mmCIF file of C-alpha atoms in Angstrom:
data_model
loop_
_atom_site.group_PDB
_atom_site.id
_atom_site.type_symbol
_atom_site.label_atom_id
_atom_site.label_comp_id
_atom_site.label_asym_id
_atom_site.label_seq_id
_atom_site.Cartn_x
_atom_site.Cartn_y
_atom_site.Cartn_z
ATOM 1 C CA MET A 67 95.230 130.723 95.000
ATOM 2 C CA LYS A 68 92.080 130.261 97.069
ATOM 3 C CA ILE A 69 92.361 130.009 100.858
ATOM 4 C CA SER A 70 90.813 126.545 100.715
ATOM 5 C CA ASP A 71 93.369 125.393 98.122
ATOM 6 C CA LEU A 72 96.224 126.785 100.199
ATOM 7 C CA THR A 73 94.901 125.039 103.307
ATOM 8 C CA THR A 74 94.680 121.738 101.433
ATOM 9 C CA GLN A 75 98.214 122.121 100.097
ATOM 10 C CA MET A 76 99.619 122.967 103.547
ATOM 11 C CA ALA A 77 97.815 119.976 105.049
ATOM 12 C CA ARG A 78 99.323 117.720 102.391
ATOM 13 C CA VAL A 79 102.830 119.040 103.100
ATOM 14 C CA ASN A 80 102.413 118.567 106.857
ATOM 15 C CA ASN A 81 101.048 115.052 106.349
ATOM 16 C CA ASN A 82 103.982 114.124 104.125
ATOM 17 C CA LYS A 83 106.368 115.095 106.928
ATOM 18 C CA THR A 84 104.988 112.383 109.196
ATOM 19 C CA GLU A 85 103.831 109.832 106.659
ATOM 20 C CA LYS A 86 106.244 107.103 105.588
ATOM 21 C CA GLN A 87 107.893 107.698 102.237
ATOM 22 C CA ALA A 88 109.846 105.513 99.840
ATOM 23 C CA LYS A 89 112.397 106.135 97.122
ATOM 24 C CA VAL A 90 110.808 104.595 94.042
ATOM 25 C CA SER A 91 112.682 103.654 90.889
ATOM 26 C CA ARG A 92 109.673 102.646 88.829
ATOM 27 C CA VAL A 93 105.986 101.751 89.048
ATOM 28 C CA LEU A 94 104.241 99.161 86.919
ATOM 29 C CA THR A 95 100.482 99.487 87.151
ATOM 30 C CA PHE A 96 99.960 96.061 85.578
ATOM 31 C CA SER A 97 102.243 93.024 85.774
ATOM 32 C CA CYS A 98 101.522 89.309 85.489
ATOM 33 C CA VAL A 99 105.046 88.091 86.372
ATOM 34 C CA ASP A 100 105.520 89.623 89.837
ATOM 35 C CA GLY A 101 103.241 87.421 91.883
ATOM 36 C CA PRO A 102 99.817 85.826 91.421
ATOM 37 C CA GLY A 103 97.340 87.451 89.068
ATOM 38 C CA ASN A 104 97.566 91.005 87.818
ATOM 39 C CA ARG A 105 99.599 93.230 90.096
ATOM 40 C CA LEU A 106 100.693 96.775 90.660
ATOM 41 C CA VAL A 107 104.435 96.699 91.288
ATOM 42 C CA LEU A 108 106.603 99.218 93.120
ATOM 43 C CA PHE A 109 110.317 98.941 92.379
ATOM 44 C CA LEU A 110 112.097 100.607 95.284
ATOM 45 C CA GLN A 111 115.548 102.138 94.927
ATOM 46 C CA GLY A 112 118.536 100.698 96.791
ATOM 47 C CA CYS A 113 119.914 97.195 97.253
ATOM 48 C CA ASN A 114 122.276 95.550 99.743
ATOM 49 C CA PHE A 115 123.431 92.978 97.168
ATOM 50 C CA ASP A 116 125.762 93.847 94.297
ATOM 51 C CA CYS A 117 124.932 91.043 91.885
ATOM 52 C CA ILE A 118 127.261 90.579 88.925
ATOM 53 C CA THR A 119 124.264 89.460 86.876
ATOM 54 C CA CYS A 120 121.802 92.144 87.997
ATOM 55 C CA HIS A 121 119.478 93.125 85.150
ATOM 56 C CA ASN A 122 118.498 96.358 86.938
ATOM 57 C CA PRO A 123 121.896 97.609 88.176
ATOM 58 C CA HIS A 124 120.637 101.205 88.215
ATOM 59 C CA THR A 125 118.474 100.289 91.235
ATOM 60 C CA ILE A 126 121.423 99.326 93.461
ATOM 61 C CA ASN A 127 122.657 102.708 94.725
ATOM 62 C CA HIS A 128 121.141 106.095 95.429
ATOM 63 C CA CYS A 129 122.149 109.015 93.206
ATOM 64 C CA ASN A 130 125.300 110.765 94.458
ATOM 65 C CA HIS A 131 124.537 113.881 92.367
ATOM 66 C CA CYS A 132 127.858 113.777 90.536
ATOM 67 C CA GLY A 133 126.185 115.335 87.489
ATOM 68 C CA ASP A 134 127.802 113.083 84.887
ATOM 69 C CA CYS A 135 124.408 112.383 83.325
ATOM 70 C CA VAL A 136 123.202 115.975 83.000
ATOM 71 C CA SER A 137 125.015 117.320 79.936
ATOM 72 C CA GLY A 138 124.272 114.268 77.794
ATOM 73 C CA CYS A 139 120.495 114.277 78.289
ATOM 74 C CA PRO A 140 119.088 114.758 74.757
ATOM 75 C CA SER A 141 115.746 116.106 75.991
ATOM 76 C CA GLY A 142 117.107 118.509 78.604
ATOM 77 C CA ALA A 143 115.234 116.704 81.353
ATOM 78 C CA LEU A 144 118.164 116.852 83.780
ATOM 79 C CA SER A 145 119.650 119.878 85.504
ATOM 80 C CA THR A 146 121.818 120.653 88.513
ATOM 81 C CA ILE A 147 120.396 122.909 91.202
ATOM 82 C CA SER A 148 122.262 123.616 94.452
ATOM 83 C CA GLY A 149 124.541 120.641 93.843
ATOM 84 C CA LYS A 150 121.719 118.179 93.246
ATOM 85 C CA VAL A 151 120.644 116.528 90.002
ATOM 86 C CA ILE A 152 117.011 117.363 89.261
ATOM 87 C CA TRP A 153 114.872 115.269 86.917
ATOM 88 C CA ASP A 154 111.949 116.690 84.943
ATOM 89 C CA PRO A 155 109.593 113.769 84.198
ATOM 90 C CA VAL A 156 107.542 115.883 81.774
ATOM 91 C CA ALA A 157 110.522 116.620 79.520
ATOM 92 C CA CYS A 158 111.953 113.101 79.888
ATOM 93 C CA THR A 159 111.566 110.713 76.939
ATOM 94 C CA ASN A 160 112.865 107.708 78.926
ATOM 95 C CA CYS A 161 115.726 107.084 76.528
ATOM 96 C CA ASP A 162 117.713 105.886 79.595
ATOM 97 C CA GLN A 163 120.936 107.491 78.382
ATOM 98 C CA CYS A 164 121.412 108.846 81.910
ATOM 99 C CA ILE A 165 121.344 105.302 83.263
ATOM 100 C CA ASP A 166 123.784 104.087 80.619
ATOM 101 C CA VAL A 167 126.402 106.723 81.514
ATOM 102 C CA CYS A 168 126.016 106.386 85.283
ATOM 103 C CA GLY A 169 129.088 104.786 86.825
ATOM 104 C CA HIS A 170 127.481 104.616 90.263
ATOM 105 C CA LYS A 171 124.802 102.013 89.458
ATOM 106 C CA SER A 172 122.051 104.499 90.076
ATOM 107 C CA SER A 173 119.530 106.697 88.308
ATOM 108 C CA PRO A 174 118.512 110.349 88.526
ATOM 109 C CA LYS A 175 114.917 109.330 87.743
ATOM 110 C CA ILE A 176 113.915 108.481 91.295
ATOM 111 C CA THR A 177 110.677 109.698 92.823
ATOM 112 C CA THR A 178 109.565 109.896 96.437
ATOM 113 C CA MET A 179 106.131 108.456 97.145
ATOM 114 C CA THR A 180 104.114 108.495 100.342
ATOM 115 C CA VAL A 181 101.854 105.701 101.508
ATOM 116 C CA SER A 182 98.822 107.832 100.618
ATOM 117 C CA GLU A 183 100.095 108.421 97.093
ATOM 118 C CA VAL A 184 100.552 104.708 96.522
ATOM 119 C CA LEU A 185 97.110 103.969 97.951
ATOM 120 C CA GLU A 186 95.604 106.519 95.580
ATOM 121 C CA LEU A 187 97.305 104.783 92.659
ATOM 122 C CA VAL A 188 96.065 101.389 93.831
ATOM 123 C CA ARG A 189 92.516 102.690 94.206
ATOM 124 C CA HIS A 190 92.607 104.086 90.690
ATOM 125 C CA ASN A 191 93.470 100.622 89.327
ATOM 126 C CA GLN A 192 91.834 98.377 91.940
ATOM 127 C CA PHE A 193 89.220 96.835 89.658
ATOM 128 C CA PHE A 194 91.952 95.427 87.421
ATOM 129 C CA LEU A 195 94.273 94.186 90.174
ATOM 130 C CA SER A 196 94.786 91.032 92.206
ATOM 131 C CA GLY A 197 97.193 92.805 94.523
ATOM 132 C CA ILE A 198 100.367 94.806 94.992
ATOM 133 C CA THR A 199 103.996 93.648 94.951
ATOM 134 C CA VAL A 200 106.896 95.647 96.369
ATOM 135 C CA SER A 201 110.166 94.816 94.646
ATOM 136 C CA GLY A 202 113.496 96.526 94.085
ATOM 137 C CA GLY A 203 116.391 96.945 94.300
ATOM 138 C CA GLU A 204 115.807 95.226 97.594
ATOM 139 C CA ALA A 205 112.356 96.083 98.863
ATOM 140 C CA THR A 206 112.989 95.278 102.529
ATOM 141 C CA MET A 207 115.630 97.999 102.830
ATOM 142 C CA GLN A 208 112.622 100.332 103.130
ATOM 143 C CA LEU A 209 110.684 98.037 105.457
ATOM 144 C CA PRO A 210 108.924 100.716 107.590
ATOM 145 C CA PHE A 211 107.292 102.078 104.434
ATOM 146 C CA ILE A 212 106.165 98.598 103.354
ATOM 147 C CA ILE A 213 104.683 97.856 106.775
ATOM 148 C CA ASP A 214 102.662 101.079 106.801
ATOM 149 C CA LEU A 215 101.551 100.561 103.193
ATOM 150 C CA PHE A 216 100.406 96.975 103.695
ATOM 151 C CA GLU A 217 98.737 97.792 107.016
ATOM 152 C CA ALA A 218 96.857 100.655 105.364
ATOM 153 C CA MET A 219 95.681 98.389 102.558
ATOM 154 C CA LYS A 220 94.481 95.692 104.940
ATOM 155 C CA SER A 221 92.507 98.251 106.971
ATOM 156 C CA ASP A 222 90.919 99.874 103.912
ATOM 157 C CA ALA A 223 87.496 98.411 103.112
ATOM 158 C CA GLN A 224 87.958 99.035 99.385
ATOM 159 C CA LEU A 225 91.440 97.516 99.167
ATOM 160 C CA ALA A 226 91.529 94.806 101.835
ATOM 161 C CA HIS A 227 90.775 92.080 99.282
ATOM 162 C CA LEU A 228 94.005 92.810 97.395
ATOM 163 C CA THR A 229 96.996 90.648 98.305
ATOM 164 C CA CYS A 230 100.268 92.168 99.495
ATOM 165 C CA PHE A 231 103.509 90.552 98.282
ATOM 166 C CA ILE A 232 107.235 91.230 98.591
ATOM 167 C CA ASP A 233 109.889 90.254 96.053
ATOM 168 C CA SER A 234 113.135 89.937 98.031
ATOM 169 C CA ASN A 235 116.709 88.680 97.956
ATOM 170 C CA GLY A 236 116.099 87.088 101.350
ATOM 171 C CA SER A 237 118.563 89.204 103.324
ATOM 172 C CA LEU A 238 116.048 90.473 105.886
ATOM 173 C CA SER A 239 116.367 89.100 109.418
ATOM 174 C CA LYS A 240 113.701 86.974 111.103
ATOM 175 C CA GLN A 241 112.935 89.928 113.374
ATOM 176 C CA GLY A 242 112.358 92.085 110.311
ATOM 177 C CA TRP A 243 110.009 89.572 108.716
ATOM 178 C CA ASP A 244 108.074 89.321 111.974
ATOM 179 C CA LYS A 245 107.209 93.018 111.700
ATOM 180 C CA VAL A 246 105.600 92.671 108.279
ATOM 181 C CA LEU A 247 104.145 89.139 108.511
ATOM 182 C CA PRO A 248 100.765 90.269 109.941
ATOM 183 C CA TYR A 249 100.115 92.180 106.717
ATOM 184 C CA LEU A 250 101.999 89.983 104.243
ATOM 185 C CA ASP A 251 100.239 87.484 101.988
ATOM 186 C CA GLY A 252 103.340 86.060 100.348
ATOM 187 C CA ALA A 253 106.958 86.541 99.321
ATOM 188 C CA MET A 254 109.102 85.569 96.360
ATOM 189 C CA ILE A 255 112.702 84.814 97.339
ATOM 190 C CA ASP A 256 115.773 84.423 95.131
ATOM 191 C CA LEU A 257 118.129 81.495 95.737
ATOM 192 C CA LYS A 258 121.152 82.417 93.640
ATOM 193 C CA SER A 259 123.554 79.649 94.646
ATOM 194 C CA TRP A 260 123.960 76.709 97.006
ATOM 195 C CA GLN A 261 127.435 77.282 98.416
ATOM 196 C CA SER A 262 127.920 80.459 100.430
ATOM 197 C CA GLU A 263 131.313 81.062 98.804
ATOM 198 C CA THR A 264 129.750 81.068 95.342
ATOM 199 C CA HIS A 265 126.945 83.304 96.569
ATOM 200 C CA ASN A 266 129.474 85.745 98.005
ATOM 201 C CA TRP A 267 131.277 85.876 94.657
ATOM 202 C CA LEU A 268 128.040 86.445 92.721
ATOM 203 C CA VAL A 269 126.388 89.038 94.968
ATOM 204 C CA GLY A 270 128.964 90.224 97.510
ATOM 205 C CA ARG A 271 127.410 88.461 100.527
ATOM 206 C CA GLY A 272 126.928 84.931 101.795
ATOM 207 C CA ASN A 273 123.597 83.081 101.625
ATOM 208 C CA HIS A 274 123.092 81.970 105.239
ATOM 209 C CA ARG A 275 120.384 84.594 105.783
ATOM 210 C CA VAL A 276 118.698 83.634 102.502
ATOM 211 C CA PHE A 277 118.214 80.047 103.668
ATOM 212 C CA GLU A 278 116.975 81.315 107.039
ATOM 213 C CA THR A 279 114.412 83.478 105.254
ATOM 214 C CA ILE A 280 113.179 80.703 102.967
ATOM 215 C CA ASN A 281 112.836 78.277 105.864
ATOM 216 C CA TYR A 282 111.120 80.778 108.149
ATOM 217 C CA LEU A 283 108.641 82.043 105.577
ATOM 218 C CA ALA A 284 107.827 78.446 104.646
ATOM 219 C CA GLU A 285 107.110 77.666 108.307
ATOM 220 C CA GLN A 286 104.850 80.715 108.533
ATOM 221 C CA GLY A 287 102.962 79.841 105.356
ATOM 222 C CA LYS A 288 104.130 83.036 103.665
ATOM 223 C CA LEU A 289 106.548 81.647 101.065
ATOM 224 C CA HIS A 290 104.910 81.953 97.660
ATOM 225 C CA GLU A 291 107.841 81.248 95.359
ATOM 226 C CA VAL A 292 111.543 80.382 95.275
ATOM 227 C CA ARG A 293 113.429 81.600 92.222
ATOM 228 C CA LEU A 294 116.640 80.057 90.948
ATOM 229 C CA LEU A 295 118.889 81.760 88.385
ATOM 230 C CA HIS A 296 120.722 79.234 86.210
ATOM 231 C CA ILE A 297 124.085 80.558 84.988
ATOM 232 C CA PRO A 298 125.802 77.630 83.243
ATOM 233 C CA GLY A 299 129.430 77.310 84.278
ATOM 234 C CA LYS A 300 129.206 80.125 86.840
ATOM 235 C CA SER A 301 126.570 79.384 89.478
ATOM 236 C CA ASP A 302 126.722 76.103 91.379
ATOM 237 C CA LEU A 303 123.044 75.138 91.271
ATOM 238 C CA GLU A 304 123.539 72.441 88.637
ATOM 239 C CA GLU A 305 126.802 71.288 90.184
ATOM 240 C CA GLU A 306 125.017 70.866 93.529
ATOM 241 C CA ILE A 307 121.849 69.511 91.930
ATOM 242 C CA ASN A 308 121.222 66.787 94.526
ATOM 243 C CA GLN A 309 121.446 69.126 97.514
ATOM 244 C CA VAL A 310 119.383 71.789 95.754
ATOM 245 C CA GLY A 311 116.774 69.274 94.639
ATOM 246 C CA TYR A 312 116.230 67.646 98.015
ATOM 247 C CA TYR A 313 116.105 71.050 99.689
ATOM 248 C CA LEU A 314 113.381 72.235 97.327
ATOM 249 C CA LYS A 315 111.544 68.931 97.695
ATOM 250 C CA GLY A 316 111.324 69.558 101.427
ATOM 251 C CA LEU A 317 109.463 72.836 100.987
ATOM 252 C CA PRO A 318 105.656 72.915 101.369
ATOM 253 C CA ALA A 319 103.801 71.605 98.332
ATOM 254 C CA ASP A 320 102.132 74.951 97.627
ATOM 255 C CA VAL A 321 105.438 76.812 97.218
ATOM 256 C CA ARG A 322 106.090 77.591 93.573
ATOM 257 C CA ILE A 323 109.512 77.041 92.022
ATOM 258 C CA ARG A 324 110.620 79.277 89.166
ATOM 259 C CA LEU A 325 113.749 78.627 87.109
ATOM 260 C CA ASN A 326 115.205 81.725 85.465
ATOM 261 C CA ALA A 327 117.788 81.650 82.683
ATOM 262 C CA PHE A 328 120.724 84.058 82.736
ATOM 263 C CA GLN A 329 120.454 86.561 79.892
ATOM 264 C CA HIS A 330 122.294 89.767 79.017
ATOM 265 C CA HIS A 331 119.322 92.130 79.216
ATOM 266 C CA GLY A 332 120.246 95.080 81.457
ATOM 267 C CA VAL A 333 123.495 93.463 82.611
ATOM 268 C CA ILE A 334 126.701 95.507 82.778
ATOM 269 C CA GLY A 335 130.345 94.615 83.369
ATOM 270 C CA GLU A 336 132.037 91.232 83.222
ATOM 271 C CA ALA A 337 128.816 89.192 83.104
ATOM 272 C CA LEU A 338 128.212 90.519 79.590
ATOM 273 C CA GLU A 339 131.088 88.277 78.533
ATOM 274 C CA TRP A 340 129.436 85.186 80.003
ATOM 275 C CA PRO A 341 127.468 82.928 77.665
ATOM 276 C CA LYS A 342 123.711 83.245 77.966
ATOM 277 C CA CYS A 343 121.721 80.282 79.220
ATOM 278 C CA THR A 344 120.155 78.546 76.235
ATOM 279 C CA LYS A 345 116.782 76.856 76.136
ATOM 280 C CA GLN A 346 118.518 73.483 75.859
ATOM 281 C CA GLN A 347 120.678 74.179 78.919
ATOM 282 C CA MET A 348 117.635 75.244 80.907
ATOM 283 C CA GLN A 349 115.721 72.141 79.853
ATOM 284 C CA SER A 350 118.616 69.950 80.965
ATOM 285 C CA PHE A 351 118.781 71.746 84.322
ATOM 286 C CA HIS A 352 115.021 71.440 84.735
ATOM 287 C CA ASP A 353 115.001 67.727 83.947
ATOM 288 C CA LYS A 354 117.780 66.940 86.419
ATOM 289 C CA LEU A 355 116.039 68.942 89.125
ATOM 290 C CA TYR A 356 112.602 67.517 88.371
ATOM 291 C CA ALA A 357 113.929 63.968 88.749
ATOM 292 C CA ILE A 358 114.473 64.808 92.424
ATOM 293 C CA VAL A 359 111.833 67.412 93.227
ATOM 294 C CA GLN A 360 108.956 65.720 91.353
ATOM 295 C CA ARG A 361 106.806 68.846 91.190
ATOM 296 C CA PRO A 362 106.008 71.478 88.548
ATOM 297 C CA MET A 363 108.646 74.146 88.011
ATOM 298 C CA GLN A 364 108.135 77.190 85.835
ATOM 299 C CA THR A 365 110.733 77.848 83.119
ATOM 300 C CA PRO A 366 111.204 80.891 80.859
ATOM 301 C CA GLU A 367 109.023 81.306 77.801
ATOM 302 C CA VAL A 368 111.396 83.732 76.079
ATOM 303 C CA TYR A 369 115.164 83.540 75.592
ATOM 304 C CA THR A 370 116.773 86.737 74.287
#
């Protein structure tokens, strides 16, 4: 190895020690459903909700290196070294068998990315992008990384035109949002139920903070979209249609409302026994809500 190459490598290692890093479950270089326009999306690992209906349950916890997934990997992409599960992305065929056998709601296929590495990826795709969205898991559990990433983008002459969005469950405190607001262009927030008791049953926590987040981001002009998941017979959004409708009607006119239909894709556990939301059920829910809200609401195009 040349001296210059060694110096560059050592500099990169030293920089990574001080630079913010994130545990990343997946990266989509192009997405048209995670915010406005065409977006690069980072799905961060780890979530503080434990949703029964989660369609990405492998993003909830961090790998505990139990090794249950190693022996069954058909491509030999997993091994155990010094008590830790090691993933070889080159050998991996992404069959996701490791995720299917994981009883910890995690994945061994997690990478660590620095702010600089993400910026390099954004630069490579910048001419095709409208912006970047950080999702999860729950993105805001790695808030210091997001702040540094968004700040770096806003101060970069080549990237400053790209919008910075967060897709969140709304659990972050007002103080937390205040730290990222100077660099945030918008947020998408999930409203999973109206009553806190129902919310606690569905996700393991109440929804008081979620309402605080929606209200605060709306006041700050940073609320891009509110997303509602319709689970017929399980969630209370249709049962509480009047309260939900008038609440949504009170949001700023530029806030988008998206209605999602419960499906089985990616879901594990008891929710697999629940009936899927049909197109007819979603249309009925939409019509009842629209009678109150009187504004466009996006509904699913595909029902699996």
